[in-house]
JSON list of C-alpha atoms in Angstrom, two decimals:
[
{"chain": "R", "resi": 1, "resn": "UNK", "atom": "CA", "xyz": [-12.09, -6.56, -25.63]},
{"chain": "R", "resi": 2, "resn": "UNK", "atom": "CA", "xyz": [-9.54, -6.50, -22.88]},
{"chain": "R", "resi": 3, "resn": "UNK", "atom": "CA", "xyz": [-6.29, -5.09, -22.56]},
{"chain": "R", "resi": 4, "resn": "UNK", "atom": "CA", "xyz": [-3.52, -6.93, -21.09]},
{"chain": "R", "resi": 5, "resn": "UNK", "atom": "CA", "xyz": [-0.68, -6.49, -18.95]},
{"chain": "R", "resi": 6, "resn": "UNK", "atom": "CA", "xyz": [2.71, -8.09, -19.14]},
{"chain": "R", "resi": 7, "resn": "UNK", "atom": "CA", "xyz": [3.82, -9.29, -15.90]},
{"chain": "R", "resi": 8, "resn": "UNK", "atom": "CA", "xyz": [7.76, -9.07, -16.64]},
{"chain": "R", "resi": 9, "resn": "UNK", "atom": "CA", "xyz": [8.05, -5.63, -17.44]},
{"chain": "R", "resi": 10, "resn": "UNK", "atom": "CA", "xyz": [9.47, -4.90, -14.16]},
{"chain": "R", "resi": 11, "resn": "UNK", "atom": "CA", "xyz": [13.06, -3.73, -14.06]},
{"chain": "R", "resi": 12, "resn": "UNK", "atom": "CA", "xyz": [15.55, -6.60, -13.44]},
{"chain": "R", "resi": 13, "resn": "UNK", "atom": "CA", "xyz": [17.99, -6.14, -10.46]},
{"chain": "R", "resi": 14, "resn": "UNK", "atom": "CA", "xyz": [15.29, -3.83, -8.04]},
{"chain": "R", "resi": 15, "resn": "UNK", "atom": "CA", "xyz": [15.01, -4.61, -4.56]},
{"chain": "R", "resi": 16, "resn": "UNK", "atom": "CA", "xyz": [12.69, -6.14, -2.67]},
{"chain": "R", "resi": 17, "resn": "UNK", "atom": "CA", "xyz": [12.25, -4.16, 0.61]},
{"chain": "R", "resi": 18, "resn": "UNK", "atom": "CA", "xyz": [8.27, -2.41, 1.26]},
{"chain": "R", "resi": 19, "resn": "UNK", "atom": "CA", "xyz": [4.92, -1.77, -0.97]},
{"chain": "R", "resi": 20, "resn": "UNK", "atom": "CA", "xyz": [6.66, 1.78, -0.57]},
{"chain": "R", "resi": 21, "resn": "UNK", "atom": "CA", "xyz": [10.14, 1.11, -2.20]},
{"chain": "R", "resi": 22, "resn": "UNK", "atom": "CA", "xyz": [11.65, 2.21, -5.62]},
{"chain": "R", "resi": 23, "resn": "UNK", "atom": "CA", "xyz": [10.87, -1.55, -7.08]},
{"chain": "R", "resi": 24, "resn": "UNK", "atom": "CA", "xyz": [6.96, -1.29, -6.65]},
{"chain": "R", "resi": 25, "resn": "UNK", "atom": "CA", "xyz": [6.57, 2.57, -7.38]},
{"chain": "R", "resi": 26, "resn": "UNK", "atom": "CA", "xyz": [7.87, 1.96, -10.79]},
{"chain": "R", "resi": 27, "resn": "UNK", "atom": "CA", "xyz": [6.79, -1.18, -11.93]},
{"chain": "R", "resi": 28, "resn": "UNK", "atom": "CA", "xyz": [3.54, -2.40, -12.81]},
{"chain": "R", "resi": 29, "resn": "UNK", "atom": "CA", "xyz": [2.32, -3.72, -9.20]},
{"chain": "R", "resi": 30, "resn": "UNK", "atom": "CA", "xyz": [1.60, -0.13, -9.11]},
{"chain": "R", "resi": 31, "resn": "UNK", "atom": "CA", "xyz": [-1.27, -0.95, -11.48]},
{"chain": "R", "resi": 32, "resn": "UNK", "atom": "CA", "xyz": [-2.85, -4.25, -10.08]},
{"chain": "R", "resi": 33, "resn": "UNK", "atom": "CA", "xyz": [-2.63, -1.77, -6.29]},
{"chain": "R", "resi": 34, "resn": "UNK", "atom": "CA", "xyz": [-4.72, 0.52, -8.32]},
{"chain": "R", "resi": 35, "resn": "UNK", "atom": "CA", "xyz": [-6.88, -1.94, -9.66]},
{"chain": "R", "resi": 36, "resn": "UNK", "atom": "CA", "xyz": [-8.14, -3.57, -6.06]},
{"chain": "R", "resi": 37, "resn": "UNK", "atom": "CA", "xyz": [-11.97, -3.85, -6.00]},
{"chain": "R", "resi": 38, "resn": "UNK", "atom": "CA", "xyz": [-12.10, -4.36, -9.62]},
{"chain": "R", "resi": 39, "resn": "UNK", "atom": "CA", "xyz": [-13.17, -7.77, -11.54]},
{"chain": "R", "resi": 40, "resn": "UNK", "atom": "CA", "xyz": [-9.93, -9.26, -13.57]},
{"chain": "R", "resi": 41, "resn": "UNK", "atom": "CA", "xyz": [-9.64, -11.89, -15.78]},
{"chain": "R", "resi": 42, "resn": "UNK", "atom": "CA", "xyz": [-5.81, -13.53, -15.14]},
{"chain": "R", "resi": 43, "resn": "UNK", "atom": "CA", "xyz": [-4.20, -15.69, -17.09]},
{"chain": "R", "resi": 44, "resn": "UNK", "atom": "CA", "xyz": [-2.03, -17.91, -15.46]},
{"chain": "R", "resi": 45, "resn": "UNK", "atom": "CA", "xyz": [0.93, -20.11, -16.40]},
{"chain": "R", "resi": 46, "resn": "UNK", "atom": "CA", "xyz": [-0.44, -23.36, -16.13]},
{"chain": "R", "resi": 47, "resn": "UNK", "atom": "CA", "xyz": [-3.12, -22.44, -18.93]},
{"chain": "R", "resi": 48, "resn": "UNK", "atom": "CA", "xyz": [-5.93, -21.73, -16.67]},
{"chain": "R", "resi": 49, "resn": "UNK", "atom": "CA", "xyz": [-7.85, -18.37, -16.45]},
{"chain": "R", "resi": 50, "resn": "UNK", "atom": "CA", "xyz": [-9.12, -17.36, -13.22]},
{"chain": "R", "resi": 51, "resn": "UNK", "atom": "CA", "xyz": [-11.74, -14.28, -12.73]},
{"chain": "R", "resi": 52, "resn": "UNK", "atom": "CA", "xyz": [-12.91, -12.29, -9.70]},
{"chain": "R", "resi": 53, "resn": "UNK", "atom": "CA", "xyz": [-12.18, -9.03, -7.80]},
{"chain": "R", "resi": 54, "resn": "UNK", "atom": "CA", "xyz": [-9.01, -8.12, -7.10]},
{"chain": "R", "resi": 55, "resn": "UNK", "atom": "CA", "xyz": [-9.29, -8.04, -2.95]},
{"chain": "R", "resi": 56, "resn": "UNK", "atom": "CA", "xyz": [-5.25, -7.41, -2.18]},
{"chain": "R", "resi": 57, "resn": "UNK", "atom": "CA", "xyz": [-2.00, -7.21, -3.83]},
{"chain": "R", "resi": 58, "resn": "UNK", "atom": "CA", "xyz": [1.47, -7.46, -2.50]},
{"chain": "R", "resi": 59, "resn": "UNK", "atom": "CA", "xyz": [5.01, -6.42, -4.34]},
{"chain": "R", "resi": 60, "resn": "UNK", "atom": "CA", "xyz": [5.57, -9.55, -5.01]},
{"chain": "R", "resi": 61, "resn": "UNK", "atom": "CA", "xyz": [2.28, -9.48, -7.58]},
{"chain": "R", "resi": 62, "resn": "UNK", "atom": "CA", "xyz": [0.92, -11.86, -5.12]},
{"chain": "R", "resi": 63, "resn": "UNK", "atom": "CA", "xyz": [-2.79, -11.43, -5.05]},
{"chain": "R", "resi": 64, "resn": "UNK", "atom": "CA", "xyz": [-6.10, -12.40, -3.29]},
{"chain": "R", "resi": 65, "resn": "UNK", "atom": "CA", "xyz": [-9.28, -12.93, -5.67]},
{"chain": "R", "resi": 66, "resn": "UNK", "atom": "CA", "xyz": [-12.58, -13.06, -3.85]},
{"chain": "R", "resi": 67, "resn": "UNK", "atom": "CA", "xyz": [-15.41, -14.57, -5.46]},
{"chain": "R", "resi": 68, "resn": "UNK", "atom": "CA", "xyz": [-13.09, -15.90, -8.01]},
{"chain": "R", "resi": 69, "resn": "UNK", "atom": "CA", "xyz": [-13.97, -18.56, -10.54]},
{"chain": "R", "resi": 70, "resn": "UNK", "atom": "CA", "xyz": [-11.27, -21.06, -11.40]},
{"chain": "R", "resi": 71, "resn": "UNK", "atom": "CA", "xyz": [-11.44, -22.17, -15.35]},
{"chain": "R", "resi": 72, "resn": "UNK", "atom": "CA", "xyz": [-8.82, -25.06, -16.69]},
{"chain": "R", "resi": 73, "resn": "UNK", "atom": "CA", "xyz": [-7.96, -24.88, -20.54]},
{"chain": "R", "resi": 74, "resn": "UNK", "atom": "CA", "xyz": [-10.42, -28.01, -20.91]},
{"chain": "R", "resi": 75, "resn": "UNK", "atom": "CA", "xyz": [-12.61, -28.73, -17.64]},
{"chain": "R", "resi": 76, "resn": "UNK", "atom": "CA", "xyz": [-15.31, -27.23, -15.61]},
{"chain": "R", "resi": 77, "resn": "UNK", "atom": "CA", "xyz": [-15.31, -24.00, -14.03]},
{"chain": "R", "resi": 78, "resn": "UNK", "atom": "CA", "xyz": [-14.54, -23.97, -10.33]},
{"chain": "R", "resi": 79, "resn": "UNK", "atom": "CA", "xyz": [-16.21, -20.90, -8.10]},
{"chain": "R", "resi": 80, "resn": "UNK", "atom": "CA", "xyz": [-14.38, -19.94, -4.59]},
{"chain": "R", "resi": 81, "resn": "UNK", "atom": "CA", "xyz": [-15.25, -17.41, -2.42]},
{"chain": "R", "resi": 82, "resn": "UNK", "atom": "CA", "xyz": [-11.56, -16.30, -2.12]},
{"chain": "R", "resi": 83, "resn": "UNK", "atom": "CA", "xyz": [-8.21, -17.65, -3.62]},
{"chain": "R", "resi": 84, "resn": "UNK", "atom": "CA", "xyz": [-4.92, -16.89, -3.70]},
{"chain": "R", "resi": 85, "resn": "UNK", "atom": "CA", "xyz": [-2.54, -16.67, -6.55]},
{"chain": "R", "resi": 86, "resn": "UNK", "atom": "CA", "xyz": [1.08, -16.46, -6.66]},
{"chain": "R", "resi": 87, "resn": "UNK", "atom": "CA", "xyz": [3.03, -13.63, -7.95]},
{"chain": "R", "resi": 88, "resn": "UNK", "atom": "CA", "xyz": [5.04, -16.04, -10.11]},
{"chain": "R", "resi": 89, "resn": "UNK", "atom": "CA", "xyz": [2.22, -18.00, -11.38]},
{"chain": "R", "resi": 90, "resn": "UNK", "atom": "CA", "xyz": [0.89, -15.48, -13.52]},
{"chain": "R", "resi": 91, "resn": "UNK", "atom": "CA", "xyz": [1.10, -15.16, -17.34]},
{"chain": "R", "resi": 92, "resn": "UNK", "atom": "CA", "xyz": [-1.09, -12.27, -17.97]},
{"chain": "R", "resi": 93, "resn": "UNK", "atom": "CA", "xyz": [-3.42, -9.93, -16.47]},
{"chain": "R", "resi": 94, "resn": "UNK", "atom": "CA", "xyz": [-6.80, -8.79, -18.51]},
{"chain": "R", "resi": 95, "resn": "UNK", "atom": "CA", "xyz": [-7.61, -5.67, -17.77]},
{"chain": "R", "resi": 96, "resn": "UNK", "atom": "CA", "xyz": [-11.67, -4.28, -18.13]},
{"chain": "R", "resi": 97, "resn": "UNK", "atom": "CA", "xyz": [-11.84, -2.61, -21.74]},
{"chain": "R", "resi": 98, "resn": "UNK", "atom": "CA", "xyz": [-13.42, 0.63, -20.18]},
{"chain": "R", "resi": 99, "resn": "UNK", "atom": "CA", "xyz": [-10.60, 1.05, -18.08]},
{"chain": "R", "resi": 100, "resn": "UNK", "atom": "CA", "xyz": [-8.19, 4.14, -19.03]},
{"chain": "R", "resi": 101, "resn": "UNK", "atom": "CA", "xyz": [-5.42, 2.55, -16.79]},
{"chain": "R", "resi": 102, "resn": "UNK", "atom": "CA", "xyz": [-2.72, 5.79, -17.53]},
{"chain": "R", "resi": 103, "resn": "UNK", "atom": "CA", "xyz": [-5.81, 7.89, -15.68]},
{"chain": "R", "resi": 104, "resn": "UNK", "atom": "CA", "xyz": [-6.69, 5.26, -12.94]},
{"chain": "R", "resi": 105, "resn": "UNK", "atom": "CA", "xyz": [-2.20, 5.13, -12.46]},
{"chain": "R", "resi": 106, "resn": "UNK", "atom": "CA", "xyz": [-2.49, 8.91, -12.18]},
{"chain": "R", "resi": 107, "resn": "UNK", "atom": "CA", "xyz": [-4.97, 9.17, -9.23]},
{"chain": "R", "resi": 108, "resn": "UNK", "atom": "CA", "xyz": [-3.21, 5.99, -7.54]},
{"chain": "R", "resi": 109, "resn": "UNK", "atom": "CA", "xyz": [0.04, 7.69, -7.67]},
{"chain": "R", "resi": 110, "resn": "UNK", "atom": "CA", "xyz": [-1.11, 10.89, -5.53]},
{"chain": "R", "resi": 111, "resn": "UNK", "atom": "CA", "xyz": [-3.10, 8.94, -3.32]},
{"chain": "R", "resi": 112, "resn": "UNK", "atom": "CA", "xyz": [-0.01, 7.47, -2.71]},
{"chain": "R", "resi": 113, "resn": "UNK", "atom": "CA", "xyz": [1.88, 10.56, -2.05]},
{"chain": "R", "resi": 114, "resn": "UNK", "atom": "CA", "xyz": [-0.93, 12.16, 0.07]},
{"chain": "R", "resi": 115, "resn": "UNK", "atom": "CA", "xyz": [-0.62, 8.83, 2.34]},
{"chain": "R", "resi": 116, "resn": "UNK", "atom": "CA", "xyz": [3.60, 9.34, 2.96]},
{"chain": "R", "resi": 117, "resn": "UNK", "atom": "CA", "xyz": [2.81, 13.04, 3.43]},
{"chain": "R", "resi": 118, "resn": "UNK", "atom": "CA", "xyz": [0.48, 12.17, 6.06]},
{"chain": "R", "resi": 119, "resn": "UNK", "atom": "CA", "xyz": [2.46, 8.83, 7.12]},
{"chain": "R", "resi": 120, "resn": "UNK", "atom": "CA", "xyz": [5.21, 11.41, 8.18]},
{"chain": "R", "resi": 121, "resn": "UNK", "atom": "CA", "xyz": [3.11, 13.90, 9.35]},
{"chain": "R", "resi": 122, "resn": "UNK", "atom": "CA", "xyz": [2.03, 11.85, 11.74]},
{"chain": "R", "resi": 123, "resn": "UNK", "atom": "CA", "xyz": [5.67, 10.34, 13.06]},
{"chain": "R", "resi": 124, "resn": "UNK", "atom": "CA", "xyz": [6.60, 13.90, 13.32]},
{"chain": "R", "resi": 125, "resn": "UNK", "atom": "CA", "xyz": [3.52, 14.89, 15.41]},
{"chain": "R", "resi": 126, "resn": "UNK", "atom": "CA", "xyz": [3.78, 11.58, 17.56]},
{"chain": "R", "resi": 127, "resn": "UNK", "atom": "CA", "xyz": [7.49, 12.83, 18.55]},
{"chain": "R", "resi": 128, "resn": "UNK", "atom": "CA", "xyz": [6.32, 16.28, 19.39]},
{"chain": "R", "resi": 129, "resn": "UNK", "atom": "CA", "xyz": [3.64, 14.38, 21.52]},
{"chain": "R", "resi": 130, "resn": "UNK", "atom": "CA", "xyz": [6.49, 12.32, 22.95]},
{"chain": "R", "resi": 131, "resn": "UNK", "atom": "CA", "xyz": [8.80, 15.40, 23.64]},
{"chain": "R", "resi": 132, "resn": "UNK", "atom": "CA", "xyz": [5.76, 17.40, 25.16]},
{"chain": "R", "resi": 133, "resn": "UNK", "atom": "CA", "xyz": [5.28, 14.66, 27.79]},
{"chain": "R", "resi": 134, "resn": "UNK", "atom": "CA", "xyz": [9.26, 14.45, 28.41]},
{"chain": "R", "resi": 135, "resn": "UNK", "atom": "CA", "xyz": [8.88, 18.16, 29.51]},
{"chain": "R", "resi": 136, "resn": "UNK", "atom": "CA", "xyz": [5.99, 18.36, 31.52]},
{"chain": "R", "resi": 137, "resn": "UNK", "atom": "CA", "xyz": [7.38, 15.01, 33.43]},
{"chain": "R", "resi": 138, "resn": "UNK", "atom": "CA", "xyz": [10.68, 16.97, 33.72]},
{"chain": "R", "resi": 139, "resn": "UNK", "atom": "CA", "xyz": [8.82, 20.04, 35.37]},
{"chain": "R", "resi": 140, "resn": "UNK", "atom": "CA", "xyz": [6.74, 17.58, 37.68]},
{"chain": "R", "resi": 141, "resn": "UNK", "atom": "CA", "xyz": [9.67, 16.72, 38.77]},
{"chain": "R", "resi": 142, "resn": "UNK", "atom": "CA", "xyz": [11.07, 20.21, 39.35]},
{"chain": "R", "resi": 143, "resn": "UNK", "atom": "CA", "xyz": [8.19, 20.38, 41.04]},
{"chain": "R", "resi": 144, "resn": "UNK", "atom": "CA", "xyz": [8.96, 18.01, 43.38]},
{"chain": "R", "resi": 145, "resn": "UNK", "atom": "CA", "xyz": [12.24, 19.49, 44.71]},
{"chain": "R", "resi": 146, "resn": "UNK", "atom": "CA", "xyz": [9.84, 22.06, 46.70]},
{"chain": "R", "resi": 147, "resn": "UNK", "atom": "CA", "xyz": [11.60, 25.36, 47.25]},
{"chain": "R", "resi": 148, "resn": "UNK", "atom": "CA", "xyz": [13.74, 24.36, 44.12]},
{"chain": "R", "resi": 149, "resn": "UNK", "atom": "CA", "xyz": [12.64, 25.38, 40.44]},
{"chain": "R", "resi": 150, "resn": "UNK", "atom": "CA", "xyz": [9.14, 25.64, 39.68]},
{"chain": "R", "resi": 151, "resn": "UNK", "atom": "CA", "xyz": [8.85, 28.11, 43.04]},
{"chain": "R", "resi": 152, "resn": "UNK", "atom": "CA", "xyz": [11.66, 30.05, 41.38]},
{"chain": "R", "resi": 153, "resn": "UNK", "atom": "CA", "xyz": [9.88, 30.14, 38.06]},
{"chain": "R", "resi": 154, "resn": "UNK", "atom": "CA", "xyz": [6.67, 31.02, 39.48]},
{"chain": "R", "resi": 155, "resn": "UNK", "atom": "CA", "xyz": [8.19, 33.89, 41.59]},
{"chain": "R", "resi": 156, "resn": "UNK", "atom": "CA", "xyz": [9.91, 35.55, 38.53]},
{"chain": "R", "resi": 157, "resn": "UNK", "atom": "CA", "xyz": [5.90, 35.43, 36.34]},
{"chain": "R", "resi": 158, "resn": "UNK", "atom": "CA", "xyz": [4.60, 37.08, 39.56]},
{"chain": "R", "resi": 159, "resn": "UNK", "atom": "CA", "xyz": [7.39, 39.74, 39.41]},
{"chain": "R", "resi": 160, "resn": "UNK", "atom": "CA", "xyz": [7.26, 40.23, 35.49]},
{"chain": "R", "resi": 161, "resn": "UNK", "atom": "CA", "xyz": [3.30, 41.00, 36.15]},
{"chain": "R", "resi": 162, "resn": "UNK", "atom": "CA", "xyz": [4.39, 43.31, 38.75]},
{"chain": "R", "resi": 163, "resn": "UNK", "atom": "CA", "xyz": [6.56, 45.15, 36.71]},
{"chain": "R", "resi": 164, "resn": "UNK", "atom": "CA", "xyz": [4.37, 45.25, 33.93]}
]
């Protein structure tokens, strides 16, 4: 058996602004992000069912099915190597029955957080990295002046070591 997931449980009235805002983290596009590289059966609203792996997922619930078969209420199935359905186009999303989705949510969730801990780690160290090199270009130029700074700097190490 599969379990399904209600597309319009989202909260009405969130914003649409990044994969990272307040509207994704707590809705359900949370789960179809977790569930990329998995094989879904969707339901959509036009009464056709449409199967594959779940390749990418936007906030919008837009997603990209590779391999994905393409089966009409009454009709032959279609294969495609990729297709793309609309956020707004779907009804209902099966999800495998061995799938403990509160557990696979849990992991998501802190790989999440590990990747805006190190999202920001690395904006901070890229400024540090941009301050470092407005220094040493501001004692190259020091250095420039010739009898100016850096002489005067290097004077006062060679007189601390003298002292000391």
């Amino acid at each position: 058996q599969h379990e399904t997931v209600d597309r319009h449980d989202t909260k009405p009235g969130s914003s649409h602004r990044s994969f990272m805002s307040r509207r994704s983290s707590n809705s359900l596009v949370v789960l179809l992000h977790a569930l990329q590289g998995r094989k879904l059966l969707l339901e959509l609203r036009n009464d056709v069912k449409v199967s594959g792996k779940l390749s990418h997922c936007d906030e919008y619930m837009n997603l990209l099915i590779d391999d994905a078969v393409w089966q009409p209420l009454q009709g032959p199935a279609t294969p495609y190597p990729f297709l793309f359905v609309k956020g707004r186009n779907l009804r209902m999303v099966h999800l495998p029955g061995n799938l403990n989705p509160a557990i696979l949510l849990d992991k998501h969730i802190e790989q999440m957080k590990k990747q805006r801990v190190t999202a920001a780690l690395d904006v901070i160290n890229k400024r540090h990295e941009r301050m470092a090199k407005g220094t040493s270009s501001a004692t190259a130029a020091a250095g420039d002046l010739g009898d100016g700074l850096s002489e005067a700097c290097g004077e006062q190490q060679l007189g601390g070591e003298d002292e000391g």
